[in-house]
Amino acid sequence: MSEVDNAFVKQGYWTTWSQGAVMGKTITITSSNANIVISLLTVLITIAVTQLWSLWMFLYHQTRATGTPSDGLFWQPQVLLRTFPTPMSLMADSFKIWWTWRKISKDAFLRSMLPISLAVLFVIGTVASSILSTYVISSTNIEVLVESPHCGKANYSGLQATAGQFNPKPNFLPALKSYARDCYQNRADLPSRCQSIFNRPNISLAMDVAYCPWSPSMCPSDNGSALCLDSGLLDESHFGFNVESRDSVRFRRKAVCTVLPLGDRLSVINDMSSKQASIGRDLLPHERFWGFHYANLQYPSSQNSTPSYILQSQIVSNVTTTGVTMMAAERYRTLNNSIIVPLEEMNVTDADISINVIWLNSVRFMRPNHDPLFLSTKTVELNMLMANTSLALYAPDNPVGAIGCTNQVKDYCSPLRGLPDPGDNITPEASETQSMMLDLIRDAAYSLPSSFLALAGVLLAGDPQQTTLTQLPDDQWKKEVINWEALSWTGIQTLLSDYAVGPGVREPSGYTKTDAPTTKAGRQLCGAMKMRKSGVFANINVFGLSFIITITVVTTTLNISILRFFIFLSRFRRALSPRIDHWVNDGVFQLQRRAFDAEGQGLWTRLDKEIPATSTAAKLKALPV
């Protein structure tokens, strides 16, 4: 399992529909181009903040410019505001003004704190806006849209029409096991690899106890000890599909598993002549087999059924040193060509069933086990020849343990049921896109049932290939079931992403060919798969980018038009008089003009303008201290 290749990442404009038609607008670019955009955004934010602060100073000045007689503690801040000080300058100068007038004016501290507070709030707001602006561009574990010319369904080289299984290449199951082990943990801080492949690192499964789904004879004595694993009702975003809300789909899968009692279903088969074909080798002299009777076989050409066994040679189970042996079988309820007929006690009508069998062979444990699947309480002595002593070990009470599961799926308003036949249209009310998505999800679930993934092995407490193991917890069988489900869901995530990227891309030699989509919906879903990518690309939120540009343009336009142009138009000044007059009079040029005028220097004109001037080019002396 690895990140999607850079060549299959769509660059440019697209919409993340899960975030809405407005907030989901996204532009994907390379990281190098993102650095340029970040620099431009920094400039725009700086401009916007500067212009906004100037407008703030103007509005604050105007709210105070009433013309009411007041003391110097009022007029000096007015002049200060007129100079457009920076927030830090406003805080520093306001503090100095307060310090000067603290013993002269009444409530000097409270009157000086307002501009200081405004400056502090603006600084905080500026910092907050800078932090929020970082969300406009993201480059760590981002969602990317897959765009691959190899998109399509795979024709698996080993597809089995009756079981939905395929023969994956050797590295497929180890990759699933590695990902499931790392990313299907019940913890918040998953490894980094889990955040950089699929749109969601895993499918959360609700775990609960349940009643045994079989007849009482096939249930443990504690009827409430079954384990229920329920995905809940998932939508298309859980699988990475990026479609509009009108094409949304729902899918749920529920498994209820319990340890099966052996009873008289485990027997010794002496005559294997009729079953030699299923062994795949010549029988050894006097070789006998353990047989676990889990179902019957019903061939279409016959009205009679024959018992079906999961077999294990007694010779292998007695002397093998390779740990446990895993075998499994499943039966899909709705398959017309299914020849597996479950036992009457397990023949449910609203679910698929699976049997996962573990042959314990010659595995021994250091301590007794009370887990029902790995029950081991029989004491055996292991002679230690070199040490001239013996070691007490614990052997399995039975040569085999079995877990039976019911598997149900649900979509939209349909009830929980078994998987339908591939290609069956059981949702005629769905749109073409919805039907295509559901088909892809069902096909993935059909190809990788949990019983098939159980063949990848068991967890145990250590290396399952060892012969001598330590003690297991009493709920080890539940951990095994959870692991099988995690493997199955990992496989579903993998196969769905394979459709968009191309099945032959991940494992070129693993498929006979890829069937390119022939329908509009199929082609649409080729460009509708989101995956995770880190470091090479960056996403720009179009709404955030537009918002920053708009704020910058609006504040700059208002600042230039109002403070630099409109304010000096006669009609504008008459409408806002007399406050605008105070703004002009508090300007440094008018204050300088008054100082020269008080010294009797110059004959001044433009007394109502921002910048006054003398009538002639008169020589003015420096103002005295």
Coordinates of C-alpha atoms in Angstrom, one line a residue:
M1 CA 0.0 0.0 0.0
S2 CA 1.5 3.3 -1.1
E3 CA 0.6 6.9 -2.1
V4 CA -0.9 7.5 -5.4
D5 CA 1.7 8.2 -8.1
N6 CA 2.3 11.9 -8.9
A7 CA 1.4 11.2 -12.5
F8 CA -2.1 10.3 -11.6
V9 CA -2.9 13.4 -9.5
K10 CA -5.3 15.9 -11.2
Q11 CA -3.8 19.4 -11.2
G12 CA -6.1 22.4 -11.5
Y13 CA -9.6 23.3 -10.6
W14 CA -12.0 20.8 -9.0
T15 CA -14.7 20.6 -6.3
T16 CA -14.6 18.7 -3.1
W17 CA -18.3 18.0 -2.9
S18 CA -18.3 16.8 0.7
Q19 CA -17.5 20.4 1.7
G20 CA -20.2 21.9 -0.4
A21 CA -20.4 23.6 -3.8
V22 CA -18.9 26.9 -2.4
M23 CA -16.4 25.9 0.3
G24 CA -15.3 22.8 -1.7
K25 CA -13.9 24.7 -4.7
T26 CA -10.2 23.6 -4.8
I27 CA -7.2 24.2 -7.0
T28 CA -4.4 21.6 -6.8
I29 CA -0.9 22.8 -7.8
T30 CA 2.6 21.7 -7.2
S31 CA 4.4 22.7 -4.0
S32 CA 6.8 25.0 -5.9
N33 CA 3.9 27.0 -7.3
A34 CA 2.3 26.9 -3.9
N35 CA 5.3 28.8 -2.5
I36 CA 4.7 31.6 -5.0
V37 CA 1.0 31.8 -4.1
I38 CA 1.9 31.9 -0.4
S39 CA 4.2 34.8 -1.0
L40 CA 1.4 36.6 -2.9
L41 CA -1.1 35.9 -0.2
T42 CA 1.3 37.3 2.4
V43 CA 1.5 40.6 0.4
L44 CA -2.2 40.7 0.0
I45 CA -2.9 40.1 3.7
T46 CA -0.4 42.8 4.6
I47 CA -2.0 45.3 2.3
A48 CA -5.5 44.4 3.5
V49 CA -4.5 44.7 7.2
T50 CA -2.8 48.1 6.5
Q51 CA -5.8 49.5 4.7
L52 CA -8.3 48.2 7.2
W53 CA -6.3 49.8 10.1
S54 CA -6.3 53.1 8.3
L55 CA -10.1 52.9 7.9
W56 CA -10.4 51.9 11.5
M57 CA -8.4 55.0 12.6
F58 CA -10.6 57.2 10.4
L59 CA -13.9 55.8 11.8
Y60 CA -12.6 56.1 15.4
H61 CA -11.5 59.7 14.8
Q62 CA -14.9 60.5 13.3
T63 CA -16.9 59.0 16.2
R64 CA -15.0 61.3 18.5
A65 CA -15.1 64.4 16.3
T66 CA -18.2 66.1 17.8
G67 CA -16.7 69.6 18.2
T68 CA -17.6 69.6 21.9
P69 CA -15.1 71.6 24.0
S70 CA -12.7 69.2 25.9
D71 CA -9.3 69.1 27.5
G72 CA -6.0 68.3 26.0
L73 CA -6.4 64.5 26.8
F74 CA -9.1 64.5 24.2
W75 CA -7.5 66.6 21.5
Q76 CA -4.0 65.1 21.5
P77 CA -5.3 61.5 20.7
Q78 CA -7.4 63.1 17.9
V79 CA -4.2 64.4 16.3
L80 CA -2.5 61.1 16.9
L81 CA -5.3 59.2 15.1
R82 CA -5.1 61.6 12.2
T83 CA -1.4 60.5 11.6
F84 CA -2.5 56.9 11.0
P85 CA -0.2 55.4 13.6
T86 CA 0.6 51.7 13.5
P87 CA -1.1 49.6 16.3
M88 CA 2.1 49.5 18.3
S89 CA 2.7 53.2 17.9
L90 CA -0.9 53.9 18.9
M91 CA -0.4 51.8 22.1
A92 CA 3.0 53.5 22.9
D93 CA 1.8 57.1 22.2
S94 CA -1.5 56.6 24.0
F95 CA 0.4 55.3 27.1
K96 CA 2.7 58.4 26.9
I97 CA -0.4 60.7 26.6
W98 CA -1.9 59.0 29.6
W99 CA 1.3 59.4 31.6
T100 CA 1.4 63.1 30.9
W101 CA -2.2 63.8 31.7
R102 CA -2.7 61.3 34.6
K103 CA -2.6 63.9 37.3
I104 CA -4.3 66.7 35.3
S105 CA -7.4 65.2 33.7
K106 CA -10.1 63.2 35.4
D107 CA -10.3 59.4 34.5
A108 CA -7.2 59.7 32.4
F109 CA -6.4 56.0 32.6
L110 CA -9.9 54.8 31.5
R111 CA -10.0 57.4 28.7
S112 CA -6.5 56.3 27.4
M113 CA -7.3 52.6 27.6
L114 CA -9.8 52.6 24.8
P115 CA -7.4 53.3 22.0
I116 CA -4.9 50.9 23.6
S117 CA -7.5 48.2 23.8
L118 CA -8.5 48.8 20.1
A119 CA -4.9 48.4 19.1
V120 CA -4.5 45.2 21.1
L121 CA -7.7 43.8 19.6
F122 CA -6.5 44.6 16.2
V123 CA -3.2 43.0 16.7
I124 CA -4.9 39.8 18.0
G125 CA -7.2 39.9 15.0
T126 CA -4.3 40.3 12.7
V127 CA -2.5 37.3 14.2
A128 CA -5.7 35.3 14.0
S129 CA -6.3 36.2 10.4
S130 CA -2.7 35.2 9.6
I131 CA -3.3 31.9 11.2
L132 CA -6.6 31.3 9.4
S133 CA -5.0 32.3 6.1
T134 CA -2.7 29.3 6.4
Y135 CA -5.8 27.1 5.9
V136 CA -6.2 28.6 2.4
I137 CA -3.2 26.5 1.2
S138 CA -2.6 23.0 2.6
S139 CA 0.2 20.7 1.6
T140 CA 0.3 18.0 4.3
N141 CA -1.8 14.9 3.8
I142 CA -4.1 16.7 1.4
E143 CA -7.0 15.3 -0.6
V144 CA -6.2 14.9 -4.3
L145 CA -8.3 13.8 -7.1
V146 CA -7.1 10.8 -9.1
E147 CA -6.9 11.2 -12.9
S148 CA -5.5 8.2 -14.6
P149 CA -5.7 6.9 -18.2
H150 CA -5.6 3.4 -16.9
C151 CA -9.0 3.6 -15.0
G152 CA -11.2 0.6 -15.2
K153 CA -12.3 -2.7 -13.8
A154 CA -9.9 -5.5 -13.5
N155 CA -10.3 -9.0 -14.8
Y156 CA -8.6 -11.1 -12.1
S157 CA -6.6 -14.0 -13.4
G158 CA -8.0 -16.3 -10.8
L159 CA -11.6 -15.1 -10.5
Q160 CA -13.9 -17.8 -9.0
A161 CA -17.5 -17.4 -10.2
T162 CA -19.0 -19.2 -7.2
A163 CA -17.1 -17.6 -4.4
G164 CA -16.1 -14.2 -5.6
Q165 CA -12.4 -14.9 -4.8
F166 CA -9.4 -14.1 -6.9
N167 CA -5.8 -15.3 -6.8
P168 CA -3.8 -12.2 -5.8
K169 CA -0.1 -11.9 -6.4
P170 CA 2.2 -12.8 -3.5
N171 CA 2.7 -9.2 -2.2
F172 CA -1.1 -8.4 -2.1
L173 CA -2.1 -10.1 1.1
P174 CA 1.1 -9.1 3.0
A175 CA 0.4 -5.5 2.0
L176 CA -3.1 -5.7 3.3
K177 CA -1.9 -7.3 6.6
S178 CA 0.7 -4.5 7.1
Y179 CA -1.8 -1.7 6.5
A180 CA -4.5 -3.3 8.6
R181 CA -2.1 -3.8 11.5
D182 CA -0.9 -0.2 11.4
C183 CA -4.1 1.6 10.5
Y184 CA -7.0 -0.4 12.0
Q185 CA -6.0 0.3 15.5
N186 CA -8.3 1.6 18.2
R187 CA -6.3 4.8 18.8
A188 CA -6.3 8.4 17.6
D189 CA -2.6 8.8 16.8
L190 CA -2.3 6.5 13.8
P191 CA 1.1 6.2 12.0
S192 CA 1.8 8.8 9.3
R193 CA 1.5 6.2 6.5
C194 CA -2.2 5.8 7.4
Q195 CA -2.9 9.5 6.7
S196 CA -1.3 9.5 3.2
I197 CA -3.0 6.8 1.2
F198 CA -6.7 6.5 1.3
N199 CA -9.2 9.4 1.7
R200 CA -9.9 7.9 5.2
P201 CA -7.3 5.8 7.0
N202 CA -9.9 3.2 7.9
I203 CA -13.5 2.2 8.3
S204 CA -14.6 2.5 11.9
L205 CA -16.3 -0.7 13.1
A206 CA -18.8 -0.7 16.0
M207 CA -18.1 -3.7 18.2
D208 CA -20.8 -5.2 20.4
V209 CA -22.0 -8.5 21.8
A210 CA -24.9 -10.2 20.0
Y211 CA -27.0 -13.2 20.1
C212 CA -25.9 -16.3 18.3
P213 CA -27.4 -16.3 14.8
W214 CA -27.7 -20.1 14.6
S215 CA -29.9 -22.7 16.0
P216 CA -29.2 -23.5 19.7
S217 CA -27.3 -26.7 18.8
M218 CA -24.7 -24.7 16.9
C219 CA -24.4 -22.0 19.6
P220 CA -22.1 -21.8 22.7
S221 CA -23.7 -22.3 26.0
D222 CA -23.6 -18.5 26.5
N223 CA -26.0 -17.4 23.9
G224 CA -25.0 -13.8 24.2
S225 CA -21.3 -14.3 23.5
A226 CA -21.4 -13.7 19.7
L227 CA -19.4 -10.7 18.4
C228 CA -21.1 -8.1 16.2
L229 CA -19.0 -5.9 13.9
D230 CA -21.0 -3.2 12.2
S231 CA -19.7 -0.5 9.9
G232 CA -22.8 1.5 10.3
L233 CA -24.4 3.3 7.3
L234 CA -21.5 4.6 5.3
D235 CA -21.7 7.2 2.5
E236 CA -19.6 7.5 -0.6
S237 CA -17.1 9.8 1.1
H238 CA -16.0 6.9 3.3
F239 CA -14.8 5.1 0.2
G240 CA -13.2 8.2 -1.4
F241 CA -15.8 8.9 -4.0
N242 CA -16.2 12.6 -4.8
V243 CA -19.7 13.1 -6.2
E244 CA -22.5 15.6 -5.8
S245 CA -25.1 15.1 -3.1
R246 CA -27.7 14.0 -5.6
D247 CA -25.5 11.0 -6.4
S248 CA -24.9 10.1 -2.8
V249 CA -25.1 6.4 -1.9
R250 CA -25.2 4.4 1.4
F251 CA -23.6 1.1 2.2
R252 CA -23.5 -0.9 5.4
R253 CA -21.9 -4.3 6.3
K254 CA -22.6 -6.2 9.4
A255 CA -20.9 -9.4 10.6
V256 CA -22.0 -11.6 13.6
C257 CA -19.5 -14.3 14.5
T258 CA -19.3 -16.9 17.2
V259 CA -17.1 -19.9 18.0
L260 CA -18.8 -23.1 16.7
P261 CA -19.1 -26.1 18.9
L262 CA -17.6 -29.2 17.4
G263 CA -19.8 -32.0 18.7
D264 CA -20.3 -34.8 16.3
R265 CA -19.3 -32.7 13.4
L266 CA -15.7 -33.5 13.9
S267 CA -14.8 -37.1 12.9
V268 CA -12.0 -39.3 11.7
I269 CA -12.3 -40.4 8.0
N270 CA -10.5 -43.6 7.4
D271 CA -11.4 -44.2 3.7
M272 CA -10.3 -41.2 1.6
S273 CA -10.5 -42.8 -1.8
S274 CA -13.5 -40.8 -2.8
K275 CA -12.0 -37.6 -1.6
Q276 CA -8.4 -38.0 -2.9
A277 CA -9.1 -35.4 -5.6
S278 CA -9.6 -32.7 -3.0
I279 CA -6.3 -33.6 -1.3
G280 CA -4.2 -32.8 -4.4
R281 CA -1.6 -35.6 -3.7
D282 CA -1.3 -39.3 -3.3
L283 CA -2.4 -40.7 0.1
L284 CA 0.1 -42.2 2.4
P285 CA -0.3 -45.8 3.6
H286 CA -3.0 -46.0 6.3
E287 CA -3.3 -42.2 6.3
R288 CA -6.4 -40.9 8.0
F289 CA -7.9 -37.5 8.1
W290 CA -9.8 -35.3 10.5
G291 CA -13.0 -34.1 8.9
F292 CA -15.0 -31.1 10.0
H293 CA -18.5 -31.3 8.6
Y294 CA -19.7 -27.8 8.0
A295 CA -22.1 -28.1 5.0
N296 CA -23.5 -30.3 2.3
L297 CA -22.9 -30.2 -1.4
Q298 CA -25.9 -29.9 -3.7
Y299 CA -25.1 -30.2 -7.4
P300 CA -27.6 -28.8 -10.0
S301 CA -27.8 -32.2 -11.7
S302 CA -28.7 -34.1 -8.6
Q303 CA -31.5 -33.9 -6.1
N304 CA -29.4 -35.4 -3.4
S305 CA -26.8 -33.7 -1.2
T306 CA -23.5 -35.1 0.1
P307 CA -21.6 -34.0 3.2
S308 CA -18.8 -31.5 2.7
Y309 CA -15.8 -31.6 4.9
I310 CA -12.8 -29.3 5.7
L311 CA -10.0 -31.9 5.9
Q312 CA -6.7 -32.1 7.6
S313 CA -4.4 -35.1 7.6
Q314 CA -3.8 -36.5 11.0
I315 CA -0.2 -37.1 10.1
V316 CA 0.3 -33.4 9.3
S317 CA -1.6 -32.2 12.4
N318 CA 0.5 -34.4 14.6
V319 CA 4.0 -33.7 13.4
T320 CA 3.9 -30.4 11.6
T321 CA 6.2 -27.6 12.9
T322 CA 4.7 -24.7 11.0
G323 CA 2.1 -23.7 13.5
V324 CA -1.6 -23.4 12.7
T325 CA -3.2 -24.1 9.4
M326 CA -6.0 -21.8 8.3
M327 CA -8.9 -22.9 6.1
A328 CA -12.1 -21.2 5.2
A329 CA -15.3 -21.6 3.2
E330 CA -18.2 -19.3 2.4
R331 CA -21.6 -19.5 0.9
Y332 CA -23.3 -16.6 -0.8
R333 CA -27.0 -16.9 -0.3
T334 CA -28.2 -15.4 -3.6
L335 CA -25.7 -17.1 -5.9
N336 CA -27.7 -19.2 -8.4
N337 CA -24.8 -21.5 -9.1
S338 CA -23.8 -22.1 -5.5
I339 CA -23.4 -25.8 -4.6
I340 CA -22.7 -25.2 -0.9
V341 CA -25.7 -25.9 1.3
P342 CA -25.1 -25.0 4.9
L343 CA -26.2 -27.3 7.7
E344 CA -29.8 -27.0 8.6
E345 CA -28.9 -25.4 12.0
M346 CA -27.0 -22.6 10.1
N347 CA -29.1 -22.2 7.0
V348 CA -30.2 -18.5 7.6
T349 CA -32.1 -16.9 4.8
D350 CA -31.2 -13.2 5.2
A351 CA -27.4 -13.4 5.3
D352 CA -24.3 -15.0 3.7
I353 CA -22.4 -17.4 6.0
S354 CA -18.8 -18.2 6.3
I355 CA -16.9 -20.9 8.2
N356 CA -13.3 -20.2 9.3
V357 CA -11.5 -23.2 10.5
I358 CA -8.2 -23.3 12.4
W359 CA -6.3 -26.6 12.6
L360 CA -4.1 -26.3 15.7
N361 CA -1.8 -29.1 14.5
S362 CA 1.1 -29.6 17.0
V363 CA 1.0 -26.1 18.6
R364 CA 1.7 -26.1 22.3
F365 CA 1.3 -23.4 24.9
M366 CA 3.4 -22.4 27.9
R367 CA 0.2 -21.9 30.0
P368 CA -3.3 -23.2 29.7
N369 CA -5.7 -21.3 27.4
H370 CA -9.4 -20.9 28.0
D371 CA -10.2 -19.0 24.8
P372 CA -12.9 -21.2 23.2
L373 CA -11.2 -21.2 19.8
F374 CA -7.8 -22.1 21.1
L375 CA -8.9 -24.1 24.2
S376 CA -5.8 -25.8 25.5
T377 CA -5.9 -27.4 29.0
K378 CA -4.3 -30.9 28.3
T379 CA -0.9 -31.2 29.9
V380 CA 1.8 -32.8 27.9
E381 CA 5.4 -33.5 28.8
L382 CA 8.2 -32.3 26.5
N383 CA 11.4 -34.2 27.2
M384 CA 14.5 -31.9 27.2
L385 CA 17.2 -34.4 26.3
M386 CA 20.1 -32.1 26.7
A387 CA 19.0 -30.9 30.1
N388 CA 17.8 -34.4 31.2
T389 CA 14.5 -33.0 32.3
S390 CA 11.0 -32.4 31.0
L391 CA 8.9 -29.3 30.4
A392 CA 5.1 -29.2 31.0
L393 CA 3.2 -27.8 28.1
Y394 CA -0.4 -27.5 27.2
A395 CA -1.9 -29.0 24.1
P396 CA -5.2 -28.1 22.4
D397 CA -8.2 -29.9 23.7
N398 CA -9.4 -30.4 20.1
P399 CA -7.4 -30.5 16.9
V400 CA -9.5 -27.8 15.3
G401 CA -11.4 -24.6 16.2
A402 CA -14.1 -23.1 14.0
I403 CA -15.8 -19.7 13.8
G404 CA -19.0 -19.2 12.0
C405 CA -20.2 -15.8 10.7
T406 CA -23.2 -14.3 9.2
N407 CA -22.5 -11.4 6.8
Q408 CA -25.1 -8.9 5.7
V409 CA -25.1 -5.7 3.6
K410 CA -27.5 -2.8 3.3
D411 CA -27.9 0.2 1.0
Y412 CA -30.4 3.0 1.0
C413 CA -33.7 1.7 2.5
S414 CA -33.2 -2.0 1.8
P415 CA -33.1 -4.4 4.7
L416 CA -30.0 -6.2 5.8
R417 CA -29.4 -9.2 3.5
G418 CA -26.7 -11.2 1.8
L419 CA -24.7 -9.9 -1.1
P420 CA -26.6 -10.0 -4.4
D421 CA -25.3 -11.6 -7.5
P422 CA -22.7 -9.5 -9.4
G423 CA -24.5 -7.4 -12.0
D424 CA -27.9 -7.7 -10.5
N425 CA -29.7 -4.4 -10.4
I426 CA -31.4 -4.4 -7.0
T427 CA -31.7 -0.6 -6.8
P428 CA -33.7 0.4 -10.0
E429 CA -34.5 3.7 -8.5
A430 CA -30.8 4.7 -8.3
S431 CA -29.2 7.0 -10.9
E432 CA -26.6 5.5 -13.3
T433 CA -23.8 7.0 -11.2
Q434 CA -25.3 5.6 -7.9
S435 CA -25.7 2.2 -9.4
M436 CA -22.1 2.2 -10.7
M437 CA -20.8 3.1 -7.3
L438 CA -22.8 0.5 -5.5
D439 CA -21.7 -2.1 -8.1
L440 CA -18.0 -1.2 -7.4
I441 CA -18.5 -1.4 -3.7
R442 CA -20.4 -4.7 -3.8
D443 CA -17.9 -6.2 -6.3
A444 CA -15.0 -5.3 -3.9
A445 CA -16.9 -6.8 -1.0
Y446 CA -17.7 -9.9 -3.1
S447 CA -14.1 -10.4 -4.1
L448 CA -12.7 -10.0 -0.6
P449 CA -15.0 -11.6 2.0
S450 CA -13.7 -11.8 5.5
S451 CA -13.5 -15.6 5.2
F452 CA -11.1 -15.3 2.3
L453 CA -8.9 -12.8 4.2
A454 CA -8.9 -15.3 7.1
L455 CA -6.7 -17.5 5.0
A456 CA -4.0 -14.8 5.4
G457 CA -3.5 -16.3 8.9
V458 CA -4.2 -15.7 12.5
L459 CA -2.8 -13.2 15.0
L460 CA -2.2 -15.4 18.0
A461 CA 0.2 -14.1 20.7
G462 CA 3.4 -13.9 18.7
D463 CA 4.4 -15.6 15.5
P464 CA 1.7 -17.9 14.3
Q465 CA 4.3 -20.0 12.6
Q466 CA 5.9 -21.0 15.9
T467 CA 5.1 -24.3 17.5
T468 CA 5.3 -23.2 21.1
L469 CA 3.4 -20.1 22.1
T470 CA 2.6 -18.3 25.3
Q471 CA -0.8 -18.0 26.9
L472 CA -3.6 -16.4 25.0
P473 CA -6.2 -14.0 26.4
D474 CA -9.7 -15.5 26.8
D475 CA -11.0 -13.3 24.0
Q476 CA -8.4 -14.1 21.4
W477 CA -11.0 -15.4 19.0
K478 CA -12.6 -11.9 18.9
K479 CA -9.2 -10.4 18.0
E480 CA -9.0 -12.8 15.2
V481 CA -12.4 -11.9 13.8
I482 CA -11.6 -8.2 14.2
N483 CA -8.4 -8.7 12.3
W484 CA -10.2 -10.6 9.4
E485 CA -12.7 -7.8 9.1
A486 CA -10.0 -5.1 9.1
L487 CA -8.2 -7.1 6.3
S488 CA -11.5 -7.2 4.4
W489 CA -12.2 -3.5 4.6
T490 CA -8.6 -2.7 3.7
G491 CA -9.0 -4.9 0.6
I492 CA -12.2 -3.0 -0.3
Q493 CA -10.5 0.3 0.0
T494 CA -7.7 -1.0 -2.1
L495 CA -9.8 -2.4 -4.9
L496 CA -11.9 0.8 -5.1
S497 CA -8.9 3.0 -5.5
D498 CA -7.6 0.5 -8.0
Y499 CA -10.6 1.3 -10.2
A500 CA -9.6 4.9 -10.5
V501 CA -5.8 4.5 -10.7
G502 CA -5.9 1.4 -12.8
P503 CA -5.7 -2.2 -11.5
G504 CA -2.6 -2.9 -13.5
V505 CA -0.7 0.1 -12.1
R506 CA -0.4 -1.3 -8.6
E507 CA 0.4 -4.8 -9.7
P508 CA 1.0 -5.0 -13.5
S509 CA 1.3 -8.8 -13.6
G510 CA -1.7 -9.4 -11.3
Y511 CA -4.5 -9.1 -13.9
T512 CA -5.2 -10.4 -17.3
K513 CA -6.6 -7.1 -18.5
T514 CA -8.4 -3.9 -17.5
D515 CA -11.9 -3.2 -18.8
A516 CA -12.1 0.5 -19.6
P517 CA -15.5 2.1 -18.6
T518 CA -18.0 2.2 -21.4
T519 CA -20.8 4.2 -19.7
K520 CA -20.9 7.9 -18.8
A521 CA -21.2 7.0 -15.1
G522 CA -18.2 4.8 -15.4
R523 CA -16.1 7.5 -17.0
Q524 CA -17.3 10.0 -14.4
L525 CA -16.2 7.8 -11.5
C526 CA -12.8 7.5 -13.1
G527 CA -12.2 11.1 -12.2
A528 CA -14.1 11.0 -8.9
M529 CA -11.8 9.2 -6.5
K530 CA -10.1 11.1 -3.7
M531 CA -6.9 9.9 -2.2
R532 CA -4.3 11.3 0.2
K533 CA -1.0 12.9 -0.9
S534 CA 1.7 14.6 1.1
G535 CA 4.5 17.0 0.2
V536 CA 4.5 17.1 -3.6
F537 CA 1.2 19.0 -4.2
A538 CA -0.8 21.7 -2.4
N539 CA -4.5 22.5 -2.4
I540 CA -5.8 26.1 -2.6
N541 CA -9.2 26.8 -1.2
V542 CA -10.8 28.9 -3.8
F543 CA -13.3 30.5 -1.4
G544 CA -10.5 31.5 1.0
L545 CA -8.3 32.8 -1.8
S546 CA -11.3 34.8 -3.2
F547 CA -12.1 36.1 0.2
I548 CA -8.6 37.5 0.8
I549 CA -8.4 39.0 -2.6
T550 CA -11.9 40.6 -2.2
I551 CA -11.1 42.0 1.3
T552 CA -7.8 43.4 0.0
V553 CA -9.5 45.1 -3.1
V554 CA -12.4 46.4 -1.1
T555 CA -10.3 47.9 1.8
T556 CA -7.8 49.4 -0.6
T557 CA -10.5 50.9 -2.8
L558 CA -12.3 52.3 0.3
N559 CA -9.1 53.7 1.7
I560 CA -8.0 55.3 -1.5
S561 CA -11.4 56.6 -2.5
I562 CA -12.6 57.9 0.9
L563 CA -9.5 59.0 2.6
R564 CA -7.5 60.2 -0.4
F565 CA -10.2 61.4 -2.8
F566 CA -13.9 61.6 -1.8
I567 CA -13.1 63.3 1.5
F568 CA -12.0 66.4 -0.3
L569 CA -14.9 66.7 -2.6
S570 CA -17.2 69.6 -1.7
R571 CA -20.4 67.5 -1.9
F572 CA -18.9 64.7 0.1
R573 CA -17.7 67.1 2.8
R574 CA -21.0 68.9 3.0
A575 CA -22.8 65.6 3.6
L576 CA -20.4 64.6 6.4
S577 CA -19.7 68.1 7.9
P578 CA -18.7 69.0 10.5
R579 CA -16.9 65.8 11.3
I580 CA -14.9 65.9 8.1
D581 CA -13.8 69.4 8.9
H582 CA -12.3 68.2 12.2
W583 CA -10.5 65.5 10.2
V584 CA -8.9 68.2 7.9
N585 CA -8.1 70.5 10.8
D586 CA -6.4 67.8 12.8
G587 CA -4.1 67.1 9.9
V588 CA -0.4 67.8 10.5
F589 CA -0.3 70.3 7.6
Q590 CA -3.1 72.3 9.0
L591 CA -1.6 72.2 12.5
Q592 CA 1.7 73.4 11.0
R593 CA -0.1 76.2 9.2
R594 CA -1.6 77.3 12.5
A595 CA 1.8 77.3 14.1
F596 CA 3.3 79.5 11.4
D597 CA 0.2 81.7 11.4
A598 CA 0.5 82.2 15.2
E599 CA 4.0 83.4 14.6
G600 CA 2.8 85.8 12.0
Q601 CA 4.6 84.1 9.1
G602 CA 3.0 83.9 5.7
L603 CA -0.3 84.7 4.1
W604 CA -2.1 81.4 4.0
T605 CA -4.7 80.1 1.5
R606 CA -6.6 76.8 1.1
L607 CA -7.5 76.9 4.7
D608 CA -10.2 74.2 4.3
K609 CA -8.0 71.8 2.3
E610 CA -5.8 69.0 3.5
I611 CA -2.7 70.8 2.4
P612 CA -2.7 74.6 2.9
A613 CA -0.3 76.9 1.0
T614 CA 1.0 80.5 1.2
S615 CA -0.2 82.9 -1.4
T616 CA 3.4 83.6 -2.5
A617 CA 6.6 81.7 -2.1
A618 CA 7.4 83.5 1.2
K619 CA 10.4 82.6 3.3
L620 CA 9.3 80.9 6.6
K621 CA 11.5 80.7 9.6
A622 CA 11.9 77.6 11.7
L623 CA 9.3 77.5 14.4
P624 CA 10.6 78.2 17.9
V625 CA 10.6 75.6 20.6

